Coordinates of C-alpha atoms in Angstrom, one line a residue:
M1 CA -19.3 -2.9 24.0
F2 CA -19.8 0.1 26.2
N3 CA -22.5 2.7 26.2
R4 CA -21.7 6.2 24.7
N5 CA -25.2 7.5 25.1
R6 CA -24.1 9.9 27.8
C7 CA -21.4 11.5 25.6
L8 CA -23.3 11.8 22.5
R9 CA -25.8 14.6 21.5
Q10 CA -28.7 13.5 19.5
L11 CA -27.5 13.0 15.9
A12 CA -30.8 12.3 14.4
A13 CA -31.4 14.9 11.6
I14 CA -34.4 17.2 12.1
A15 CA -36.3 18.6 9.1
S16 CA -35.9 22.5 9.1
I17 CA -39.0 23.1 7.1
S18 CA -42.2 21.0 6.6
S19 CA -42.2 18.4 3.9
L20 CA -44.3 19.5 0.8
V21 CA -47.4 17.3 0.0
A22 CA -48.0 16.9 -3.8
G23 CA -51.1 16.0 -5.5
C24 CA -54.4 15.0 -4.1
G25 CA -53.4 11.7 -2.3
L26 CA -51.4 11.0 0.8
L27 CA -47.6 10.2 0.3
S28 CA -46.0 6.8 1.2
D29 CA -42.3 5.7 1.3
D30 CA -42.9 2.9 -1.2
D31 CA -40.2 3.1 -3.8
S32 CA -41.2 3.4 -7.4
A33 CA -38.7 1.1 -9.4
D34 CA -40.0 2.6 -12.6
A35 CA -38.7 6.0 -11.7
G36 CA -35.1 4.8 -12.0
P37 CA -32.2 5.2 -9.4
I38 CA -32.3 7.9 -6.8
V39 CA -29.5 10.4 -7.7
V40 CA -27.5 11.8 -5.0
G41 CA -25.4 14.9 -5.6
T42 CA -22.3 15.6 -3.5
T43 CA -18.9 17.6 -3.8
S44 CA -17.1 14.8 -1.9
A45 CA -15.6 12.4 -4.4
P46 CA -13.6 9.3 -3.3
S47 CA -9.8 9.5 -3.5
T48 CA -9.7 5.6 -3.8
L49 CA -11.8 2.5 -4.3
D50 CA -9.6 0.5 -2.0
P51 CA -10.3 0.6 1.8
A52 CA -6.6 -0.2 2.6
A53 CA -5.7 3.2 1.2
S54 CA -8.4 5.4 2.8
W55 CA -8.8 7.5 6.0
D56 CA -10.8 10.2 4.4
G57 CA -14.2 10.8 2.9
S58 CA -14.0 7.9 0.5
W59 CA -15.6 6.1 3.3
E60 CA -18.9 7.8 2.1
L61 CA -18.9 5.4 -0.8
F62 CA -17.4 2.4 1.1
R63 CA -20.3 2.3 3.6
N64 CA -22.7 1.5 0.9
I65 CA -20.7 -0.9 -1.1
Y66 CA -18.5 -2.8 1.4
Q67 CA -19.4 -4.3 4.8
T68 CA -17.9 -4.2 8.2
L69 CA -18.2 -6.6 11.1
L70 CA -20.1 -3.7 13.0
A71 CA -21.9 -0.7 11.9
Y72 CA -24.8 1.7 12.9
P73 CA -28.4 0.9 12.1
Q74 CA -30.7 3.8 11.6
G75 CA -30.9 5.6 15.1
A76 CA -28.1 3.8 16.9
T77 CA -25.3 5.6 18.5
T78 CA -23.1 2.5 19.3
P79 CA -22.1 -0.1 16.8
Q80 CA -24.3 -3.3 16.1
P81 CA -23.3 -6.5 14.3
D82 CA -23.6 -6.4 10.6
A83 CA -21.4 -8.8 8.8
A84 CA -21.2 -10.3 12.3
E85 CA -23.8 -12.2 14.1
S86 CA -22.3 -11.0 17.5
C87 CA -19.3 -9.4 18.8
S88 CA -18.0 -8.7 22.3
F89 CA -15.0 -8.5 24.7
T90 CA -14.4 -11.8 26.3
D91 CA -12.0 -10.8 29.1
D92 CA -12.2 -8.2 31.8
T93 CA -9.4 -6.1 30.7
N94 CA -10.7 -5.1 27.3
R95 CA -7.9 -6.7 25.3
T96 CA -9.7 -9.8 23.5
Y97 CA -12.5 -9.0 21.2
R98 CA -14.3 -11.8 19.4
C99 CA -16.8 -11.7 16.6
K100 CA -18.8 -14.6 15.1
L101 CA -19.8 -14.2 11.5
R102 CA -23.4 -14.6 10.2
S103 CA -23.8 -17.9 8.4
G104 CA -23.9 -18.0 4.5
M105 CA -22.1 -14.8 3.9
K106 CA -20.9 -14.1 0.3
F107 CA -19.1 -11.4 -1.7
S108 CA -20.9 -9.6 -4.4
D109 CA -19.3 -12.0 -7.0
G110 CA -20.6 -15.1 -5.0
D111 CA -17.2 -15.8 -3.4
T112 CA -17.5 -17.1 0.2
L113 CA -17.1 -14.5 2.9
D114 CA -15.6 -16.1 6.0
A115 CA -13.4 -15.6 9.2
K116 CA -10.3 -16.0 7.0
A117 CA -11.5 -13.2 4.6
V118 CA -12.0 -10.8 7.7
K119 CA -8.6 -11.6 8.9
Y120 CA -7.1 -11.2 5.4
S121 CA -8.8 -7.8 5.1
I122 CA -7.4 -6.5 8.5
D123 CA -3.9 -8.0 8.0
R124 CA -3.6 -6.3 4.5
I125 CA -4.3 -2.9 5.9
R126 CA -1.5 -3.1 8.2
K127 CA 0.9 -4.8 5.7
I128 CA 0.4 -2.2 3.0
D129 CA 0.5 0.5 5.6
V130 CA -0.3 3.4 3.3
P131 CA 1.0 6.7 4.7
G132 CA -1.7 8.6 6.2
G133 CA -3.8 5.5 5.7
P134 CA -6.2 3.4 8.0
A135 CA -3.4 1.3 9.5
G136 CA -3.2 4.4 11.9
L137 CA -6.5 3.2 13.4
L138 CA -5.1 -0.1 14.4
G139 CA -2.4 1.1 16.9
S140 CA -4.0 -1.1 19.8
L141 CA -4.3 -4.3 17.6
D142 CA -1.5 -7.1 18.2
S143 CA -2.9 -9.8 16.1
V144 CA -5.9 -11.3 14.4
E145 CA -6.8 -15.2 14.5
T146 CA -9.5 -17.3 13.3
Q147 CA -11.4 -20.1 15.1
G148 CA -13.8 -21.6 12.8
E149 CA -16.4 -18.9 11.9
E150 CA -15.1 -16.7 14.7
V151 CA -12.6 -13.7 14.3
V152 CA -10.5 -13.1 17.5
F153 CA -8.7 -9.7 17.9
H154 CA -6.0 -9.7 20.4
L155 CA -5.0 -6.1 21.5
N156 CA -1.6 -5.0 22.9
Q157 CA -3.4 -2.8 25.4
P158 CA -6.9 -2.3 26.7
D159 CA -9.1 -0.4 24.3
A160 CA -12.7 0.0 24.9
T161 CA -13.0 1.9 21.6
F162 CA -11.9 -1.0 19.4
P163 CA -15.5 -1.8 18.5
F164 CA -15.9 1.6 17.1
V165 CA -12.7 1.2 15.0
L166 CA -14.1 -2.0 13.5
A167 CA -17.3 -0.1 12.5
T168 CA -15.4 2.3 10.5
P169 CA -15.6 1.8 6.6
A170 CA -11.7 1.6 6.8
M171 CA -12.4 -2.0 8.1
S172 CA -14.4 -2.9 5.2
I173 CA -14.1 -6.8 4.3
V174 CA -12.7 -7.5 0.9
D175 CA -12.5 -10.6 -1.3
P176 CA -9.0 -12.3 -0.8
A177 CA -9.3 -13.4 -4.5
E178 CA -9.6 -10.0 -5.7
Y179 CA -7.4 -7.8 -3.6
P180 CA -3.6 -8.4 -3.3
A181 CA -2.2 -9.0 0.2
D182 CA 0.6 -6.5 -0.2
A183 CA -0.6 -3.9 -2.7
L184 CA -3.5 -1.8 -3.5
R185 CA -6.1 -3.0 -6.1
K186 CA -5.5 -1.1 -9.4
D187 CA -8.2 -2.3 -11.9
G188 CA -10.9 0.3 -10.7
H189 CA -13.4 -2.5 -9.6
V190 CA -14.8 -3.2 -6.3
T191 CA -15.8 -6.7 -4.7
G192 CA -17.5 -6.2 -1.4
S193 CA -20.5 -7.5 0.4
G194 CA -22.5 -4.3 1.3
P195 CA -26.1 -3.5 0.5
Y196 CA -25.0 -2.4 -3.1
T197 CA -22.6 -3.4 -5.6
L198 CA -20.6 -0.8 -7.7
D199 CA -22.2 -1.2 -11.2
G200 CA -20.3 1.7 -12.8
Y201 CA -17.7 4.2 -11.9
E202 CA -16.3 7.3 -13.5
E203 CA -13.7 9.0 -11.3
G204 CA -14.8 12.4 -10.1
Q205 CA -18.1 11.9 -12.2
K206 CA -20.5 9.3 -10.7
A207 CA -20.8 6.0 -9.0
D208 CA -23.7 3.8 -10.0
L209 CA -25.1 1.6 -7.1
V210 CA -27.3 -1.4 -7.7
E211 CA -28.8 -3.9 -5.2
N212 CA -26.4 -6.7 -4.1
E213 CA -28.4 -9.9 -4.2
H214 CA -25.8 -11.7 -2.0
Y215 CA -26.2 -8.9 0.9
K216 CA -26.9 -10.2 4.4
G217 CA -26.9 -7.6 7.1
F218 CA -29.1 -5.3 9.0
A219 CA -29.8 -2.9 6.1
E220 CA -33.3 -2.8 4.8
R221 CA -33.0 -1.3 1.2
R222 CA -35.9 1.2 0.5
N223 CA -34.7 1.5 -3.1
N224 CA -33.1 -0.7 -5.8
A225 CA -30.5 1.6 -7.1
V226 CA -28.7 4.8 -6.3
T227 CA -26.5 7.0 -8.4
I228 CA -24.1 9.4 -6.9
R229 CA -22.9 12.2 -8.8
Y230 CA -19.9 14.2 -8.0
F231 CA -19.9 17.9 -8.5
Q232 CA -17.1 20.5 -8.2
D233 CA -19.1 23.3 -6.5
S234 CA -22.4 23.9 -4.7
D235 CA -23.8 26.2 -7.3
S236 CA -23.8 23.5 -10.2
M237 CA -25.1 20.9 -7.6
V238 CA -28.0 23.1 -6.7
K239 CA -28.8 24.0 -10.3
A240 CA -28.9 20.2 -11.0
L241 CA -31.3 19.6 -8.2
R242 CA -33.6 22.5 -9.4
A243 CA -33.5 21.0 -12.8
K244 CA -34.4 17.5 -11.3
E245 CA -31.1 16.1 -12.7
I246 CA -30.6 15.0 -9.2
D247 CA -33.0 14.1 -6.4
L248 CA -31.1 15.3 -3.3
T249 CA -27.8 16.8 -2.2
Y250 CA -25.5 15.3 0.4
R251 CA -22.3 17.1 1.2
G252 CA -21.0 20.4 -0.1
L253 CA -23.9 22.9 0.1
A254 CA -22.6 26.4 0.2
A255 CA -23.5 28.7 2.8
D256 CA -25.3 31.1 0.4
D257 CA -27.2 28.3 -1.1
I258 CA -28.2 27.1 2.4
V259 CA -29.4 30.5 3.3
E260 CA -31.4 30.7 0.0
L261 CA -33.0 27.3 0.5
Q262 CA -33.9 28.4 4.1
H263 CA -35.8 31.5 2.5
K264 CA -36.9 29.9 -0.6
D265 CA -40.2 30.6 -2.4
P266 CA -43.0 28.6 -0.7
G267 CA -43.9 27.1 -4.0
E268 CA -40.6 25.5 -4.7
A269 CA -40.6 21.9 -4.5
I270 CA -37.4 21.4 -2.4
Q271 CA -37.0 20.9 1.2
L272 CA -33.9 21.4 3.4
V273 CA -33.1 18.9 6.2
E274 CA -30.8 20.1 8.9
G275 CA -28.9 17.8 11.3
A276 CA -26.4 18.3 14.2
G277 CA -22.8 17.9 12.9
T278 CA -19.6 16.9 14.6
D279 CA -17.3 17.6 11.6
I280 CA -14.6 20.3 12.1
N281 CA -12.2 22.3 10.0
Y282 CA -8.7 23.2 11.0
L283 CA -5.3 24.2 10.1
V284 CA -2.1 21.9 10.4
F285 CA 1.4 23.3 10.8
N286 CA 4.2 21.2 9.3
P287 CA 7.2 20.9 11.8
K288 CA 9.5 20.4 8.8
D289 CA 8.9 23.9 7.7
P290 CA 11.4 26.4 9.0
W291 CA 8.8 28.9 10.0
A292 CA 5.8 26.7 10.9
R293 CA 8.0 24.6 13.2
K294 CA 8.5 27.6 15.5
P295 CA 6.1 27.6 18.5
A296 CA 6.0 31.4 18.7
V297 CA 4.8 31.6 15.0
R298 CA 2.0 29.0 15.6
K299 CA 0.9 30.8 18.7
A300 CA 1.0 34.2 16.9
V301 CA -1.3 32.8 14.2
A302 CA -3.8 31.4 16.9
Q303 CA -3.8 34.7 18.5
V304 CA -4.7 36.6 15.4
V305 CA -7.2 34.4 13.7
D306 CA -10.8 35.5 14.0
R307 CA -13.0 32.5 14.0
A308 CA -16.2 34.4 14.5
A309 CA -15.5 36.4 11.4
I310 CA -14.9 33.3 9.3
A311 CA -18.2 31.8 10.5
H312 CA -20.2 34.9 9.9
K313 CA -18.6 36.5 6.9
V314 CA -17.6 33.3 4.9
Y315 CA -20.2 30.8 6.2
K316 CA -23.2 33.0 6.8
D317 CA -23.4 31.4 10.3
T318 CA -24.0 28.0 9.0
V319 CA -21.0 26.9 11.0
D320 CA -20.0 27.7 14.6
P321 CA -16.6 29.0 15.7
L322 CA -14.4 26.1 17.3
Y323 CA -12.0 26.6 20.0
S324 CA -11.0 22.9 20.5
M325 CA -10.2 20.0 18.4
V326 CA -13.1 18.2 20.2
P327 CA -16.3 19.7 18.9
K328 CA -19.1 20.8 21.0
G329 CA -21.7 17.9 21.9
L330 CA -19.2 15.4 22.7
T331 CA -18.1 14.7 26.3
G332 CA -14.8 16.2 27.0
H333 CA -15.2 19.2 24.7
T334 CA -13.4 22.4 26.0
T335 CA -12.8 25.9 24.8
G336 CA -9.1 25.7 25.3
F337 CA -8.1 28.1 22.5
F338 CA -10.4 30.8 23.5
D339 CA -9.4 30.2 27.3
S340 CA -5.7 30.6 26.4
Y341 CA -5.8 33.3 23.7
G342 CA -9.0 35.1 24.1
D343 CA -10.3 37.4 21.4
P344 CA -8.1 38.0 18.4
D345 CA -5.4 40.5 19.5
P346 CA -2.5 41.4 17.0
D347 CA -0.6 43.2 19.8
K348 CA -0.4 40.1 21.9
A349 CA 0.8 38.2 18.7
R350 CA 3.5 40.8 18.2
K351 CA 4.7 40.4 21.7
T352 CA 4.9 36.7 21.4
L353 CA 6.9 37.1 18.1
R354 CA 9.3 39.6 19.6
E355 CA 10.0 37.5 22.6
A356 CA 11.2 34.8 20.3
G357 CA 13.3 37.3 18.5
I358 CA 11.2 37.6 15.4
T359 CA 10.8 41.1 14.3
E360 CA 10.1 40.9 10.5
P361 CA 6.9 39.8 8.9
V362 CA 6.7 35.9 8.8
P363 CA 6.4 34.4 5.5
L364 CA 3.9 31.4 5.5
T365 CA 2.4 29.5 2.6
L366 CA -1.2 28.3 3.2
W367 CA -2.5 25.3 1.2
F368 CA -6.0 24.3 0.7
T369 CA -7.9 21.9 -1.6
T370 CA -10.2 23.1 -4.4
D371 CA -12.7 20.5 -4.4
R372 CA -13.2 18.8 -1.1
Y373 CA -14.8 20.8 1.7
G374 CA -17.2 23.0 -0.2
S375 CA -17.3 26.1 -2.3
E376 CA -16.3 28.6 0.5
T377 CA -12.9 27.1 1.1
A378 CA -11.0 29.6 -1.3
V379 CA -12.9 32.4 0.3
E380 CA -12.0 31.1 3.8
F381 CA -8.5 31.1 3.0
A382 CA -8.6 34.5 1.5
E383 CA -10.2 35.7 4.7
L384 CA -7.3 34.0 6.7
K385 CA -4.8 35.8 4.5
R386 CA -6.8 39.2 5.1
Q387 CA -6.6 38.6 8.9
L388 CA -3.0 37.5 9.1
E389 CA -1.7 40.2 6.7
G390 CA -3.8 42.8 8.4
S391 CA -2.0 42.3 11.5
G392 CA 1.2 43.4 10.0
L393 CA 3.0 40.3 11.4
F394 CA 2.7 37.9 8.4
T395 CA 3.2 37.7 4.6
I396 CA 0.8 35.0 3.3
T397 CA 0.9 33.0 0.0
L398 CA -2.2 31.0 -0.8
K399 CA -1.8 27.8 -3.0
S400 CA -4.1 25.0 -3.7
R401 CA -4.6 21.7 -5.6
P402 CA -7.5 19.2 -6.3
W403 CA -8.2 16.6 -3.5
K404 CA -6.4 13.8 -5.0
S405 CA -3.0 15.5 -5.5
Y406 CA -3.7 17.5 -2.2
V407 CA -3.6 14.2 -0.3
E408 CA -0.4 13.0 -1.8
G409 CA 1.2 16.5 -1.1
Y410 CA 0.3 16.7 2.6
Q411 CA 1.4 12.9 3.0
K412 CA 4.8 13.7 1.7
G413 CA 5.1 16.7 4.0
E414 CA 5.2 19.3 1.3
Y415 CA 3.0 22.0 2.7
P416 CA 4.2 24.4 5.5
V417 CA 0.5 25.1 6.7
F418 CA -2.4 23.4 5.2
G419 CA -6.3 23.1 5.8
R420 CA -8.0 20.0 6.7
G421 CA -11.5 18.9 7.6
W422 CA -12.5 16.0 9.7
F423 CA -15.5 13.9 9.8
P424 CA -15.3 11.5 12.7
D425 CA -14.6 7.8 12.4
F426 CA -16.7 7.4 15.4
P427 CA -18.5 10.0 17.8
D428 CA -16.1 10.1 20.6
A429 CA -13.7 12.6 21.9
E430 CA -10.7 10.1 21.2
N431 CA -11.3 10.3 17.5
F432 CA -10.7 14.1 17.5
I433 CA -7.4 13.5 19.2
A434 CA -5.7 10.2 18.6
P435 CA -6.0 10.4 14.6
F436 CA -3.6 13.5 14.7
V437 CA -0.8 12.6 17.1
G438 CA 1.9 10.0 17.1
E439 CA 4.6 9.0 14.6
Q440 CA 1.7 7.5 12.3
N441 CA -1.4 9.7 11.9
A442 CA -4.1 10.8 9.6
L443 CA -2.1 13.9 8.5
G444 CA 1.1 12.3 7.3
T445 CA 3.2 14.9 9.6
P446 CA 4.4 13.1 12.6
Y447 CA 3.5 14.6 15.9
P448 CA 5.2 12.7 18.8
E449 CA 3.3 13.5 22.0
P450 CA 4.1 10.9 24.5
Q451 CA 1.9 12.4 27.2
I452 CA -1.1 11.9 25.0
T453 CA -0.1 8.7 23.1
G454 CA 1.7 7.0 26.0
V455 CA -0.5 8.1 29.1
L456 CA -3.8 9.8 28.6
L457 CA -5.2 7.8 25.6
P458 CA -4.1 4.4 27.1
R459 CA -5.8 5.6 30.4
S460 CA -8.9 6.4 28.7
R461 CA -9.4 3.4 26.6
R462 CA -9.5 1.3 29.9
E463 CA -12.8 3.0 30.8
S464 CA -16.0 1.7 29.2
D465 CA -18.0 4.7 30.6
R466 CA -16.7 7.6 28.5
A467 CA -18.1 10.1 31.1
N468 CA -15.5 8.9 33.4
V469 CA -12.5 10.1 31.2
V470 CA -13.4 13.7 30.8
K471 CA -10.3 14.7 32.7
E472 CA -8.0 12.8 30.3
F473 CA -9.5 14.4 27.4
E474 CA -9.3 17.9 28.9
Q475 CA -5.6 17.4 29.7
A476 CA -5.0 16.2 26.1
Q477 CA -6.7 19.2 24.7
Q478 CA -4.7 21.6 26.7
I479 CA -1.5 20.0 25.4
L480 CA -2.7 20.6 21.8
V481 CA -3.5 24.3 22.7
D482 CA -0.1 24.8 24.2
D483 CA 1.6 23.2 21.1
A484 CA -0.6 24.9 18.6
R485 CA 0.4 22.5 15.9
L486 CA -3.3 22.1 15.1
L487 CA -5.5 25.1 15.0
P488 CA -9.4 24.4 15.1
L489 CA -11.4 27.0 13.1
W490 CA -15.0 25.9 13.0
Q491 CA -17.6 23.2 13.4
G492 CA -20.2 22.4 10.8
K493 CA -23.7 21.2 10.6
Q494 CA -25.3 18.9 8.2
Y495 CA -27.7 20.2 5.6
I496 CA -29.5 17.9 2.8
A497 CA -31.6 19.5 0.2
E498 CA -34.0 17.0 -1.4
S499 CA -36.9 17.2 -3.9
E500 CA -40.3 16.8 -2.5
D501 CA -40.9 13.3 -3.8
I502 CA -37.7 11.9 -1.9
S503 CA -38.0 10.6 1.7
G504 CA -35.4 9.4 4.2
G505 CA -33.0 12.2 4.2
E506 CA -33.6 12.7 7.9
R507 CA -32.9 9.1 8.7
A508 CA -30.0 8.5 6.3
L509 CA -27.1 9.9 8.4
D510 CA -25.2 7.7 10.8
P511 CA -23.3 8.9 13.9
S512 CA -20.3 9.7 11.8
T513 CA -22.7 11.7 9.5
I514 CA -22.1 9.1 6.6
M515 CA -25.1 8.7 4.4
M516 CA -26.7 5.4 4.4
M517 CA -28.2 5.4 0.7
W518 CA -30.5 2.4 1.5
E519 CA -32.6 4.6 3.8
L520 CA -33.6 6.8 0.7
S521 CA -36.9 6.3 -1.0
R522 CA -39.3 7.9 -3.4
K523 CA -42.8 8.9 -2.3
T524 CA -45.7 7.9 -4.5
S525 CA -49.2 9.1 -4.3
W526 CA -52.4 6.9 -4.4

């Protein structure tokens, strides 16, 4: 595996205010089993329980109940063996990758987890091939074979990023006896080998995680059980935190709540943890739509949108304006949209449309999800509507759906323009470009771009030192700017609000900003 340390900024979270010390004794990280499970609140509910169907935030649950060959121990920025004992490329061309499993591995139900189960899990992802699903991550994989307790991955091209793909929760290992080879599991149950088992699940409400007695991996659990509660909005989540119904929040804090917690009463027993983020928010233009398919229309939208106003007015500066699909902090980041379009300018946008023969206001329908990216999403799209209609160049209709049906809609190509967020599969510039291009991508809207998929990405994957592929990523980003099929809006930060008796929030985020629930613990006084 290669070293990405040069291309990553420090992802360890930093406490934004000092921890509060309760009582007269010192505090320790020893867990109190009698206090019951640690309860985590989030607005990010899974869309599925089957890894073969998910290339989305369902991974947040998967990381804790399933296991992958490689993953990220606390503090690591490159994948390390988890279900595997060791993994490495065994050739000079980065085309053969071999993993040896730990001995004595079992699934949570006691079934044997061996090399054949790993092969089965990867093969079923490709066989089921869910539209917009994780099969899109395996474009460089030719075949998988087993040799005793080893799994050998044969690639169809050099791919130095393949270890990072194997570390994503999409590559979770499932029990062949419980998961059909050619269909998704439908019974609502989970059989994995992660640090926890799923003891109970109510869709959109909660997930109960308890210790998996068969787990063998690097995770050292600091608690015996975790309950994840799913909220529709930040307001109800923060109220639950203040009422001590939950112990901490994960995703979904609204800007107003963040600002309020930053300036809270000193006596309030809640601390806010702030971490660097690489998540992004962007618009997608559907080439099947008669208006969105026109380059002039897309470029006019890009010329009008005021990212700084969105970051300030809607998100209270808890996010940063973003001018490239690759976020700040990663090697290869550019400011291509600002370089090409400059500040918002309706007159330039009008000229672009008129040169394309478009003289009447352009009708566009913008779609967003109501329960995925936080409470400000509706406000953000109202601001986009205000900006675009304020230019006199567009008439905007806003529509929305809950996440589960929203995903189905964009995978079927139903939306002319729609909003998406992206939390990285792994922290590299490639992962902010490759998932969105090609015939099969994470958006369900084919985006053939042969210069990126056939030249620039293959060239970059031959290079283990990512600092040496900046030129390729800069060229790829400029192509995205010129096409304007994807319009970056903002880059987020990570905020966790936790009660004073909880520890580990600052340790719990991996480089993809997925929470490792096993790092959480209760403080107990003596």
